[in-house]
Short mmCIF file of C-alpha atoms in Angstrom, two decimals:
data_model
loop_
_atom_site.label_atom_id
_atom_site.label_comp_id
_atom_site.label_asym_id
_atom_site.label_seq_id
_atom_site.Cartn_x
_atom_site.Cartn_y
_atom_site.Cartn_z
CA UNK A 1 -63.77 126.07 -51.94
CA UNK A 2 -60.12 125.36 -52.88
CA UNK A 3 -57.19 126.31 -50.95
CA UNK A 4 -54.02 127.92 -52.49
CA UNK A 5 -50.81 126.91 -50.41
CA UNK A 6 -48.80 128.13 -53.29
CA UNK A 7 -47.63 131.18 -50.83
CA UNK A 8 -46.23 128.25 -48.16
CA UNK A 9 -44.59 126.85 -50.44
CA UNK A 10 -42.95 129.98 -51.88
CA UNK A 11 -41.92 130.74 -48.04
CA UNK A 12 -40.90 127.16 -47.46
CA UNK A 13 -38.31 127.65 -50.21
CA UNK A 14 -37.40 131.36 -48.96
CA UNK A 15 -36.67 129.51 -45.75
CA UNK A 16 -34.52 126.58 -47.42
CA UNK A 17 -32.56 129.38 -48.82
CA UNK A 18 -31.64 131.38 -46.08
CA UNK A 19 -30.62 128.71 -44.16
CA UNK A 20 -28.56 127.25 -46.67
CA UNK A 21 -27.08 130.80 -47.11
CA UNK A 22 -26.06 130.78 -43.41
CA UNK A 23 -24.45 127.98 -43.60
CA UNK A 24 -22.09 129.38 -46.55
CA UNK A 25 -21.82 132.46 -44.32
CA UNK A 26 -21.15 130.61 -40.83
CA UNK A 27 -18.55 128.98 -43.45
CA UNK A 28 -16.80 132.39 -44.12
CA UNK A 29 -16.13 133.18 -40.39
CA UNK A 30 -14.83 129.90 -39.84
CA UNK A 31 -12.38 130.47 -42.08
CA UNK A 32 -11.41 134.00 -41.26
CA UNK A 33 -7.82 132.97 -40.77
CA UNK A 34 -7.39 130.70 -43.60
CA UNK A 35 -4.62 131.80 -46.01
CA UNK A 36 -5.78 132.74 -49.44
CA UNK A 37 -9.71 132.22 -48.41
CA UNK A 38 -12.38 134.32 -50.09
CA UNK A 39 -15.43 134.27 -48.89
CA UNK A 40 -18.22 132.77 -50.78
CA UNK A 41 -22.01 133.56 -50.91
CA UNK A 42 -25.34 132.45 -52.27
CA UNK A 43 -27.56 133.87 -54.63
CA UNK A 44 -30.73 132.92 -56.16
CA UNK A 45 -31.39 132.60 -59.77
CA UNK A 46 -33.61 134.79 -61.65
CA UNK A 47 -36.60 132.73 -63.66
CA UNK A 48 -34.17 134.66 -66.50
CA UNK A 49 -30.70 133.24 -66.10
CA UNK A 50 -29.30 131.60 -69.18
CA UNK A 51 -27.48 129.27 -66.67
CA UNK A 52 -31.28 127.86 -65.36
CA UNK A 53 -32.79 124.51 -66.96
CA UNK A 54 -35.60 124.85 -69.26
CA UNK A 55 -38.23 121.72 -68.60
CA UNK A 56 -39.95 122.01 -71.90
CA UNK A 57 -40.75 118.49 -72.15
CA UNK A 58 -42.43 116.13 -68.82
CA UNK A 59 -39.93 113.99 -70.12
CA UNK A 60 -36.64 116.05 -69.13
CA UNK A 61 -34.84 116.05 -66.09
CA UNK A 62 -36.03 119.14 -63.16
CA UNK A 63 -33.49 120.83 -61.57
CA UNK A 64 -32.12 119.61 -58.34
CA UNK A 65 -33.60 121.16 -55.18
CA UNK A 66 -30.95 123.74 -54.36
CA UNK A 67 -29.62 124.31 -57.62
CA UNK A 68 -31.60 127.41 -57.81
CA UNK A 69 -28.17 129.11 -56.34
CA UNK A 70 -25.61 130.47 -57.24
CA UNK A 71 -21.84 130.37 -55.35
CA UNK A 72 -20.46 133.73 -55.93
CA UNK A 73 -17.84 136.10 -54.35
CA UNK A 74 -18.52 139.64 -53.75
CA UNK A 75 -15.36 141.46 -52.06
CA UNK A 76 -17.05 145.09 -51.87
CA UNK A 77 -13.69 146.20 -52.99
CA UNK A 78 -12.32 145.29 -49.51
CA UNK A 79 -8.83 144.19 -49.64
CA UNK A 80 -7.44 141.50 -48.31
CA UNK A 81 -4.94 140.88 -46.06
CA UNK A 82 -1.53 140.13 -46.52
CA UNK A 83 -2.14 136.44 -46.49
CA UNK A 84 -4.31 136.71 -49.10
CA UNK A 85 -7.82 136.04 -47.22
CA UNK A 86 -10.30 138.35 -48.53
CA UNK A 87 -13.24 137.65 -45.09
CA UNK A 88 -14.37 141.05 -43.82
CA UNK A 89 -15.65 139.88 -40.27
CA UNK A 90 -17.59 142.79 -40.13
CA UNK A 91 -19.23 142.47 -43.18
CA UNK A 92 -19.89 138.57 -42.78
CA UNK A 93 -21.77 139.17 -39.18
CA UNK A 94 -24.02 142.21 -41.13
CA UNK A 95 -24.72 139.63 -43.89
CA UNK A 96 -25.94 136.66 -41.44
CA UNK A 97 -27.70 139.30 -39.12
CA UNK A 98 -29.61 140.46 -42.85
CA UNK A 99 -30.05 136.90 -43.53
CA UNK A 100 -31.23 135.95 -39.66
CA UNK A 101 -34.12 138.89 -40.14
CA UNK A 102 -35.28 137.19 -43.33
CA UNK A 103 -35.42 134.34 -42.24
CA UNK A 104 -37.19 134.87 -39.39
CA UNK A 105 -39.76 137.06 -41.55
CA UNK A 106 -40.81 134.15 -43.67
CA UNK A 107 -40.73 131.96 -40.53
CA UNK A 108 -43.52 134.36 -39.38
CA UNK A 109 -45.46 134.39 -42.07
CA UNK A 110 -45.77 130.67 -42.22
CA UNK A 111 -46.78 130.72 -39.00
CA UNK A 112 -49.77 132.67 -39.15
CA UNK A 113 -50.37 131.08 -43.10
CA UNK A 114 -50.62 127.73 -40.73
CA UNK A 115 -52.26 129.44 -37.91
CA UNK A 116 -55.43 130.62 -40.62
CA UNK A 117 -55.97 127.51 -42.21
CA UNK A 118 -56.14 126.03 -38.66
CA UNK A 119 -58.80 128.44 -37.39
CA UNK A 120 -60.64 127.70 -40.56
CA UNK A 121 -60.77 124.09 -40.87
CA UNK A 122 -61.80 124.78 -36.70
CA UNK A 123 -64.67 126.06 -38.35
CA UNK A 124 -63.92 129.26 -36.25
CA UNK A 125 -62.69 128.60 -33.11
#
């Protein structure tokens, strides 16, 4: 019988992503005092995006792993100080606590993906 680890995969890349994200986060509090900083964030690309490489040929290029995201900036209509730094601290810890959660979540599920295929090839025990 085959096995599809299509789903690990697809949580192995959730997890790349998040923890690229908190790095760009982490990034934004570090720089809470910088003059004229605003913040940045990541977000993935929709299979949709006119900005996404089409492989229509095995002959072209693949994307590079990670550049299925997107740097953007989001201020929420916060305003910035009068410096010109645009970080919300606030907002920045609620984002990497979000992000943490997620993380963990497909962290989990992995886990007990791994922990399934274990017990199986035990042949039950």
């Amino acid at each position: 019988m085959p096995v599809d680890l299509s789903s690990i995969d697809i949580l192995q890349a959730a997890m790349t992503y998040h923890r690229d994200r908190h790095t760009v986060l982490a990034g934004n509090i570090a720089n809470l005092d910088t003059p004229g900083y605003r913040p940045l964030d990541l977000e993935r690309r929709t299979a949709d995006d006119p900005a996404a490489l089409a492989v229509t040929d095995p002959g072209h290029i693949a994307d590079q792993p990670g550049s299925d995201y997107v740097t953007s900036f989001d201020d929420g209509g916060a305003l910035q100080s009068p410096d010109g730094n645009a970080v919300s601290l606030e907002r920045e810890l609620s984002k990497i606590d979000a992000n943490r959660t997620r993380y963990a979540t497909a962290a989990e599920l992995v886990s007990r993906q791994l922990a399934t295929l274990r017990y199986a090839a035990g042949d039950g025990t």
